[in-house]
Amino acid sequence: MTLSSEDITAIWLTLKLATVVTLLLIIISTPIAWWLARTKSWLKGPINAIVAMPLVLPPTVLGFYLLIFLGPEGPAGKLLHNLGVSPLPFSFSGLVIASMFYSLPFVVQPIQNAFIAMGDKPLEAAATLRSSPWDRFFHIAIPLAKPGYISAAILGFAHTVGEFGVVLMIGGNISNETRVISIQIYDHVEALEYDQAHALSLLMIGFAFIVLAFLYSSKKQQKNKAMSDGVL
């Protein structure tokens, strides 16, 4: 079983997509997770539901409505057309936006849980020392939520690597542009090229195992450290 040049291109494109999506999601998810962890507004329930919807929605449903929304006749598509921006469907940029929606709960929820677990006491203690809200956020909340950020980055990256339905709906199957690993495996199976499909599938299985093993080992180390520090 050997990888073709198209397989290598699909792997590179997948890693590029997952990296870009994870970095953008970490930035966007931080204020969302902070607000969800701290607010007592009645909007918390509806916003939590919107963030978690990709967990239960079929990817093709999400991809379909994103295709309508971002397409030439959709609200976002018309706005971008008036601004002189190329249509997003069937492009790498469109793939990034769709993947961000699809992987959003896998990044927001670990960070939100980390902010909740942190509690109010560290921030209240800093406030008594006249630390500003921005200082408390960047120098206390973010460092204390580091385990949540690690889990969020791992889950967001891995989930983006493995997606199929949303990618197919928004990105299609364009070589060097939107054909990621999952689409490449689908192409090999359709062409009865099972050896190539096996090679990429085994690569994905190995990747999933390594990611999950690292995630669980990391959580165990964090728990042991918390117990040794007297937190648990």
PDB file of C-alpha atoms in Angstrom:
ATOM      1  CA  MET A   1       0.000   0.000   0.000  1.00  0.00           C
ATOM      2  CA  THR A   2       1.569   3.254  -1.145  1.00  0.00           C
ATOM      3  CA  LEU A   3       0.342   6.816  -1.189  1.00  0.00           C
ATOM      4  CA  SER A   4      -0.067   8.568  -4.534  1.00  0.00           C
ATOM      5  CA  SER A   5       0.775  12.216  -5.144  1.00  0.00           C
ATOM      6  CA  GLU A   6      -2.959  12.994  -4.917  1.00  0.00           C
ATOM      7  CA  ASP A   7      -3.099  11.237  -1.535  1.00  0.00           C
ATOM      8  CA  ILE A   8      -0.175  13.333  -0.271  1.00  0.00           C
ATOM      9  CA  THR A   9      -1.885  16.482  -1.549  1.00  0.00           C
ATOM     10  CA  ALA A  10      -5.109  15.492   0.254  1.00  0.00           C
ATOM     11  CA  ILE A  11      -3.178  14.888   3.488  1.00  0.00           C
ATOM     12  CA  TRP A  12      -1.413  18.253   3.231  1.00  0.00           C
ATOM     13  CA  LEU A  13      -4.697  20.049   2.475  1.00  0.00           C
ATOM     14  CA  THR A  14      -6.397  18.327   5.427  1.00  0.00           C
ATOM     15  CA  LEU A  15      -3.631  19.333   7.845  1.00  0.00           C
ATOM     16  CA  LYS A  16      -3.697  22.903   6.502  1.00  0.00           C
ATOM     17  CA  LEU A  17      -7.495  23.080   6.893  1.00  0.00           C
ATOM     18  CA  ALA A  18      -7.452  21.620  10.425  1.00  0.00           C
ATOM     19  CA  THR A  19      -4.670  23.990  11.534  1.00  0.00           C
ATOM     20  CA  VAL A  20      -6.381  27.127  10.193  1.00  0.00           C
ATOM     21  CA  VAL A  21      -9.786  26.103  11.587  1.00  0.00           C
ATOM     22  CA  THR A  22      -8.355  25.260  15.026  1.00  0.00           C
ATOM     23  CA  LEU A  23      -6.472  28.552  15.352  1.00  0.00           C
ATOM     24  CA  LEU A  24      -9.482  30.622  14.281  1.00  0.00           C
ATOM     25  CA  LEU A  25     -11.834  28.644  16.520  1.00  0.00           C
ATOM     26  CA  ILE A  26      -9.607  29.127  19.580  1.00  0.00           C
ATOM     27  CA  ILE A  27      -9.762  32.906  19.033  1.00  0.00           C
ATOM     28  CA  ILE A  28     -13.505  33.029  18.332  1.00  0.00           C
ATOM     29  CA  SER A  29     -14.503  30.499  20.993  1.00  0.00           C
ATOM     30  CA  THR A  30     -12.731  32.260  23.880  1.00  0.00           C
ATOM     31  CA  PRO A  31     -15.204  35.173  24.280  1.00  0.00           C
ATOM     32  CA  ILE A  32     -18.155  32.826  23.614  1.00  0.00           C
ATOM     33  CA  ALA A  33     -16.974  30.337  26.256  1.00  0.00           C
ATOM     34  CA  TRP A  34     -16.205  33.123  28.741  1.00  0.00           C
ATOM     35  CA  TRP A  35     -19.663  34.644  28.338  1.00  0.00           C
ATOM     36  CA  LEU A  36     -21.386  31.257  28.607  1.00  0.00           C
ATOM     37  CA  ALA A  37     -19.378  30.391  31.730  1.00  0.00           C
ATOM     38  CA  ARG A  38     -20.078  33.683  33.510  1.00  0.00           C
ATOM     39  CA  THR A  39     -23.472  34.942  32.399  1.00  0.00           C
ATOM     40  CA  LYS A  40     -26.800  34.439  34.158  1.00  0.00           C
ATOM     41  CA  SER A  41     -28.768  35.780  31.195  1.00  0.00           C
ATOM     42  CA  TRP A  42     -31.798  33.892  29.906  1.00  0.00           C
ATOM     43  CA  LEU A  43     -29.999  33.816  26.544  1.00  0.00           C
ATOM     44  CA  LYS A  44     -27.472  31.316  27.930  1.00  0.00           C
ATOM     45  CA  GLY A  45     -29.726  28.337  27.188  1.00  0.00           C
ATOM     46  CA  PRO A  46     -30.519  29.286  23.571  1.00  0.00           C
ATOM     47  CA  ILE A  47     -26.874  30.229  22.824  1.00  0.00           C
ATOM     48  CA  ASN A  48     -25.648  26.954  24.362  1.00  0.00           C
ATOM     49  CA  ALA A  49     -28.144  25.098  22.167  1.00  0.00           C
ATOM     50  CA  ILE A  50     -26.961  26.901  19.014  1.00  0.00           C
ATOM     51  CA  VAL A  51     -23.311  26.131  19.820  1.00  0.00           C
ATOM     52  CA  ALA A  52     -24.098  22.447  20.453  1.00  0.00           C
ATOM     53  CA  MET A  53     -26.355  21.914  17.435  1.00  0.00           C
ATOM     54  CA  PRO A  54     -23.594  20.477  15.184  1.00  0.00           C
ATOM     55  CA  LEU A  55     -23.313  17.615  17.709  1.00  0.00           C
ATOM     56  CA  VAL A  56     -26.765  16.312  16.783  1.00  0.00           C
ATOM     57  CA  LEU A  57     -27.409  17.694  13.298  1.00  0.00           C
ATOM     58  CA  PRO A  58     -26.535  15.501  10.314  1.00  0.00           C
ATOM     59  CA  PRO A  59     -23.494  17.127   8.646  1.00  0.00           C
ATOM     60  CA  THR A  60     -25.309  17.206   5.317  1.00  0.00           C
ATOM     61  CA  VAL A  61     -28.095  19.336   6.847  1.00  0.00           C
ATOM     62  CA  LEU A  62     -25.599  21.848   8.202  1.00  0.00           C
ATOM     63  CA  GLY A  63     -23.691  21.795   4.917  1.00  0.00           C
ATOM     64  CA  PHE A  64     -26.880  22.293   2.903  1.00  0.00           C
ATOM     65  CA  TYR A  65     -27.956  25.415   4.776  1.00  0.00           C
ATOM     66  CA  LEU A  66     -24.434  26.829   4.747  1.00  0.00           C
ATOM     67  CA  LEU A  67     -24.422  26.262   0.992  1.00  0.00           C
ATOM     68  CA  ILE A  68     -27.687  28.216   0.697  1.00  0.00           C
ATOM     69  CA  PHE A  69     -26.471  30.962   3.063  1.00  0.00           C
ATOM     70  CA  LEU A  70     -23.071  31.414   1.421  1.00  0.00           C
ATOM     71  CA  GLY A  71     -24.226  30.766  -2.166  1.00  0.00           C
ATOM     72  CA  PRO A  72     -24.684  33.500  -4.813  1.00  0.00           C
ATOM     73  CA  GLU A  73     -28.388  33.887  -3.953  1.00  0.00           C
ATOM     74  CA  GLY A  74     -27.917  33.652  -0.170  1.00  0.00           C
ATOM     75  CA  PRO A  75     -27.713  36.652   2.210  1.00  0.00           C
ATOM     76  CA  ALA A  76     -23.985  36.270   2.833  1.00  0.00           C
ATOM     77  CA  GLY A  77     -23.304  35.427  -0.816  1.00  0.00           C
ATOM     78  CA  LYS A  78     -25.042  38.593  -2.075  1.00  0.00           C
ATOM     79  CA  LEU A  79     -23.252  40.743   0.503  1.00  0.00           C
ATOM     80  CA  LEU A  80     -19.850  39.301  -0.439  1.00  0.00           C
ATOM     81  CA  HIS A  81     -20.652  39.736  -4.155  1.00  0.00           C
ATOM     82  CA  ASN A  82     -21.421  43.437  -3.576  1.00  0.00           C
ATOM     83  CA  LEU A  83     -18.085  43.740  -1.743  1.00  0.00           C
ATOM     84  CA  GLY A  84     -16.272  42.163  -4.691  1.00  0.00           C
ATOM     85  CA  VAL A  85     -15.430  38.912  -2.841  1.00  0.00           C
ATOM     86  CA  SER A  86     -15.422  35.657  -4.782  1.00  0.00           C
ATOM     87  CA  PRO A  87     -18.174  33.116  -3.922  1.00  0.00           C
ATOM     88  CA  LEU A  88     -17.210  30.979  -0.933  1.00  0.00           C
ATOM     89  CA  PRO A  89     -18.804  27.620  -1.848  1.00  0.00           C
ATOM     90  CA  PHE A  90     -16.387  25.186  -3.506  1.00  0.00           C
ATOM     91  CA  SER A  91     -13.342  27.110  -2.311  1.00  0.00           C
ATOM     92  CA  PHE A  92     -10.832  26.583   0.521  1.00  0.00           C
ATOM     93  CA  SER A  93     -12.130  29.704   2.294  1.00  0.00           C
ATOM     94  CA  GLY A  94     -15.666  28.324   2.222  1.00  0.00           C
ATOM     95  CA  LEU A  95     -14.357  25.042   3.552  1.00  0.00           C
ATOM     96  CA  VAL A  96     -12.731  26.853   6.490  1.00  0.00           C
ATOM     97  CA  ILE A  97     -15.976  28.686   7.387  1.00  0.00           C
ATOM     98  CA  ALA A  98     -18.089  25.517   7.153  1.00  0.00           C
ATOM     99  CA  SER A  99     -15.575  23.542   9.225  1.00  0.00           C
ATOM    100  CA  MET A 100     -15.611  26.243  11.895  1.00  0.00           C
ATOM    101  CA  PHE A 101     -19.369  25.921  12.282  1.00  0.00           C
ATOM    102  CA  TYR A 102     -19.145  22.139  12.362  1.00  0.00           C
ATOM    103  CA  SER A 103     -16.314  21.959  14.927  1.00  0.00           C
ATOM    104  CA  LEU A 104     -17.494  24.894  17.085  1.00  0.00           C
ATOM    105  CA  PRO A 105     -18.875  22.835  20.043  1.00  0.00           C
ATOM    106  CA  PHE A 106     -15.701  20.739  20.222  1.00  0.00           C
ATOM    107  CA  VAL A 107     -13.717  23.896  20.983  1.00  0.00           C
ATOM    108  CA  VAL A 108     -16.187  26.053  22.920  1.00  0.00           C
ATOM    109  CA  GLN A 109     -17.302  23.420  25.442  1.00  0.00           C
ATOM    110  CA  PRO A 110     -13.852  22.383  26.813  1.00  0.00           C
ATOM    111  CA  ILE A 111     -12.881  26.051  27.255  1.00  0.00           C
ATOM    112  CA  GLN A 112     -16.262  26.848  28.835  1.00  0.00           C
ATOM    113  CA  ASN A 113     -15.882  23.936  31.271  1.00  0.00           C
ATOM    114  CA  ALA A 114     -12.368  25.116  32.178  1.00  0.00           C
ATOM    115  CA  PHE A 115     -13.654  28.628  32.943  1.00  0.00           C
ATOM    116  CA  ILE A 116     -16.460  27.159  35.094  1.00  0.00           C
ATOM    117  CA  ALA A 117     -14.062  24.839  36.973  1.00  0.00           C
ATOM    118  CA  MET A 118     -11.787  27.795  37.722  1.00  0.00           C
ATOM    119  CA  GLY A 119     -14.456  29.390  39.936  1.00  0.00           C
ATOM    120  CA  ASP A 120     -14.679  32.995  41.111  1.00  0.00           C
ATOM    121  CA  LYS A 121     -12.135  33.003  43.943  1.00  0.00           C
ATOM    122  CA  PRO A 122      -8.937  33.629  41.888  1.00  0.00           C
ATOM    123  CA  LEU A 123     -10.585  36.549  40.078  1.00  0.00           C
ATOM    124  CA  GLU A 124     -12.021  38.002  43.288  1.00  0.00           C
ATOM    125  CA  ALA A 125      -8.625  37.791  44.977  1.00  0.00           C
ATOM    126  CA  ALA A 126      -7.020  39.625  42.052  1.00  0.00           C
ATOM    127  CA  ALA A 127      -9.769  42.245  42.128  1.00  0.00           C
ATOM    128  CA  THR A 128      -8.965  43.041  45.762  1.00  0.00           C
ATOM    129  CA  LEU A 129      -5.401  43.825  44.587  1.00  0.00           C
ATOM    130  CA  ARG A 130      -6.872  46.329  42.086  1.00  0.00           C
ATOM    131  CA  SER A 131      -6.136  44.186  39.065  1.00  0.00           C
ATOM    132  CA  SER A 132      -8.088  45.407  36.020  1.00  0.00           C
ATOM    133  CA  PRO A 133     -10.663  43.144  34.323  1.00  0.00           C
ATOM    134  CA  TRP A 134      -8.346  42.695  31.312  1.00  0.00           C
ATOM    135  CA  ASP A 135      -5.429  41.747  33.581  1.00  0.00           C
ATOM    136  CA  ARG A 136      -7.584  39.246  35.427  1.00  0.00           C
ATOM    137  CA  PHE A 137      -8.719  37.710  32.159  1.00  0.00           C
ATOM    138  CA  PHE A 138      -5.333  37.470  30.400  1.00  0.00           C
ATOM    139  CA  HIS A 139      -3.081  36.810  33.397  1.00  0.00           C
ATOM    140  CA  ILE A 140      -5.331  34.647  35.588  1.00  0.00           C
ATOM    141  CA  ALA A 141      -8.300  33.200  33.690  1.00  0.00           C
ATOM    142  CA  ILE A 142      -6.467  32.189  30.494  1.00  0.00           C
ATOM    143  CA  PRO A 143      -3.519  30.481  32.288  1.00  0.00           C
ATOM    144  CA  LEU A 144      -5.862  28.643  34.675  1.00  0.00           C
ATOM    145  CA  ALA A 145      -7.957  27.454  31.717  1.00  0.00           C
ATOM    146  CA  LYS A 146      -4.906  26.039  29.918  1.00  0.00           C
ATOM    147  CA  PRO A 147      -6.055  22.368  30.230  1.00  0.00           C
ATOM    148  CA  GLY A 148      -9.338  23.328  28.581  1.00  0.00           C
ATOM    149  CA  TYR A 149      -7.488  25.041  25.739  1.00  0.00           C
ATOM    150  CA  ILE A 150      -5.330  21.949  25.179  1.00  0.00           C
ATOM    151  CA  SER A 151      -8.391  19.687  25.013  1.00  0.00           C
ATOM    152  CA  ALA A 152     -10.199  22.173  22.754  1.00  0.00           C
ATOM    153  CA  ALA A 153      -7.280  22.383  20.321  1.00  0.00           C
ATOM    154  CA  ILE A 154      -6.918  18.586  20.143  1.00  0.00           C
ATOM    155  CA  LEU A 155     -10.632  17.937  19.682  1.00  0.00           C
ATOM    156  CA  GLY A 156     -11.114  20.790  17.202  1.00  0.00           C
ATOM    157  CA  PHE A 157      -8.162  19.673  15.080  1.00  0.00           C
ATOM    158  CA  ALA A 158      -9.133  15.978  15.130  1.00  0.00           C
ATOM    159  CA  HIS A 159     -12.786  16.656  14.387  1.00  0.00           C
ATOM    160  CA  THR A 160     -11.900  18.851  11.411  1.00  0.00           C
ATOM    161  CA  VAL A 161      -9.562  16.180  10.034  1.00  0.00           C
ATOM    162  CA  GLY A 162     -12.325  13.564  10.119  1.00  0.00           C
ATOM    163  CA  GLU A 163     -15.264  15.516   8.689  1.00  0.00           C
ATOM    164  CA  PHE A 164     -16.926  14.392   5.467  1.00  0.00           C
ATOM    165  CA  GLY A 165     -20.521  15.535   4.948  1.00  0.00           C
ATOM    166  CA  VAL A 166     -19.982  19.260   5.431  1.00  0.00           C
ATOM    167  CA  VAL A 167     -16.820  19.164   3.338  1.00  0.00           C
ATOM    168  CA  LEU A 168     -18.614  17.447   0.465  1.00  0.00           C
ATOM    169  CA  MET A 169     -21.555  19.875   0.539  1.00  0.00           C
ATOM    170  CA  ILE A 170     -19.550  23.102   0.748  1.00  0.00           C
ATOM    171  CA  GLY A 171     -16.211  22.166  -0.790  1.00  0.00           C
ATOM    172  CA  GLY A 172     -17.207  19.564  -3.334  1.00  0.00           C
ATOM    173  CA  ASN A 173     -14.382  17.482  -4.696  1.00  0.00           C
ATOM    174  CA  ILE A 174     -11.795  19.790  -6.270  1.00  0.00           C
ATOM    175  CA  SER A 175      -8.219  18.515  -6.431  1.00  0.00           C
ATOM    176  CA  ASN A 176      -5.641  20.770  -4.710  1.00  0.00           C
ATOM    177  CA  GLU A 177      -8.468  22.986  -3.460  1.00  0.00           C
ATOM    178  CA  THR A 178     -11.075  21.132  -1.386  1.00  0.00           C
ATOM    179  CA  ARG A 179     -10.342  17.405  -1.729  1.00  0.00           C
ATOM    180  CA  VAL A 180      -9.348  16.403   1.802  1.00  0.00           C
ATOM    181  CA  ILE A 181      -8.517  12.902   3.097  1.00  0.00           C
ATOM    182  CA  SER A 182     -12.104  11.792   3.717  1.00  0.00           C
ATOM    183  CA  ILE A 183     -13.111  12.762   0.173  1.00  0.00           C
ATOM    184  CA  GLN A 184     -10.006  11.074  -1.252  1.00  0.00           C
ATOM    185  CA  ILE A 185     -10.940   7.814   0.539  1.00  0.00           C
ATOM    186  CA  TYR A 186     -14.462   8.094  -0.886  1.00  0.00           C
ATOM    187  CA  ASP A 187     -13.009   8.568  -4.393  1.00  0.00           C
ATOM    188  CA  HIS A 188     -10.764   5.490  -4.019  1.00  0.00           C
ATOM    189  CA  VAL A 189     -13.690   3.333  -2.914  1.00  0.00           C
ATOM    190  CA  GLU A 190     -15.845   4.519  -5.818  1.00  0.00           C
ATOM    191  CA  ALA A 191     -12.997   3.629  -8.203  1.00  0.00           C
ATOM    192  CA  LEU A 192     -12.579   0.209  -6.476  1.00  0.00           C
ATOM    193  CA  GLU A 193      -9.022   1.217  -5.485  1.00  0.00           C
ATOM    194  CA  TYR A 194      -9.212  -0.552  -2.148  1.00  0.00           C
ATOM    195  CA  ASP A 195      -5.444  -0.668  -1.522  1.00  0.00           C
ATOM    196  CA  GLN A 196      -5.234   3.121  -1.642  1.00  0.00           C
ATOM    197  CA  ALA A 197      -8.414   3.427   0.450  1.00  0.00           C
ATOM    198  CA  HIS A 198      -6.875   1.048   3.000  1.00  0.00           C
ATOM    199  CA  ALA A 199      -3.667   3.089   3.176  1.00  0.00           C
ATOM    200  CA  LEU A 200      -5.467   6.362   3.911  1.00  0.00           C
ATOM    201  CA  SER A 201      -8.014   4.718   6.227  1.00  0.00           C
ATOM    202  CA  LEU A 202      -5.298   3.067   8.319  1.00  0.00           C
ATOM    203  CA  LEU A 203      -3.545   6.416   8.489  1.00  0.00           C
ATOM    204  CA  MET A 204      -6.733   7.979   9.860  1.00  0.00           C
ATOM    205  CA  ILE A 205      -7.198   5.151  12.388  1.00  0.00           C
ATOM    206  CA  GLY A 206      -3.635   5.615  13.621  1.00  0.00           C
ATOM    207  CA  PHE A 207      -4.143   9.371  13.848  1.00  0.00           C
ATOM    208  CA  ALA A 208      -7.380   8.961  15.839  1.00  0.00           C
ATOM    209  CA  PHE A 209      -5.713   6.529  18.258  1.00  0.00           C
ATOM    210  CA  ILE A 210      -2.721   8.824  18.849  1.00  0.00           C
ATOM    211  CA  VAL A 211      -4.959  11.859  19.403  1.00  0.00           C
ATOM    212  CA  LEU A 212      -7.239  10.069  21.884  1.00  0.00           C
ATOM    213  CA  ALA A 213      -4.317   8.445  23.721  1.00  0.00           C
ATOM    214  CA  PHE A 214      -2.638  11.847  24.073  1.00  0.00           C
ATOM    215  CA  LEU A 215      -5.907  13.453  25.230  1.00  0.00           C
ATOM    216  CA  TYR A 216      -6.607  10.853  27.922  1.00  0.00           C
ATOM    217  CA  SER A 217      -2.977  10.812  29.093  1.00  0.00           C
ATOM    218  CA  SER A 218      -3.033  14.588  29.317  1.00  0.00           C
ATOM    219  CA  LYS A 219      -6.230  14.537  31.393  1.00  0.00           C
ATOM    220  CA  LYS A 220      -4.780  11.935  33.751  1.00  0.00           C
ATOM    221  CA  GLN A 221      -1.638  14.035  34.270  1.00  0.00           C
ATOM    222  CA  GLN A 222      -3.764  17.130  34.933  1.00  0.00           C
ATOM    223  CA  LYS A 223      -5.844  15.230  37.501  1.00  0.00           C
ATOM    224  CA  ASN A 224      -2.731  13.907  39.257  1.00  0.00           C
ATOM    225  CA  LYS A 225      -1.222  17.394  39.318  1.00  0.00           C
ATOM    226  CA  ALA A 226      -4.445  18.865  40.738  1.00  0.00           C
ATOM    227  CA  MET A 227      -4.491  16.200  43.449  1.00  0.00           C
ATOM    228  CA  SER A 228      -0.842  16.842  44.327  1.00  0.00           C
ATOM    229  CA  ASP A 229      -1.562  20.574  44.515  1.00  0.00           C
ATOM    230  CA  GLY A 230      -4.480  19.888  46.834  1.00  0.00           C
ATOM    231  CA  VAL A 231      -7.054  21.198  44.375  1.00  0.00           C
ATOM    232  CA  LEU A 232      -8.930  17.848  44.294  1.00  0.00           C
TER     233      LEU A 232
END
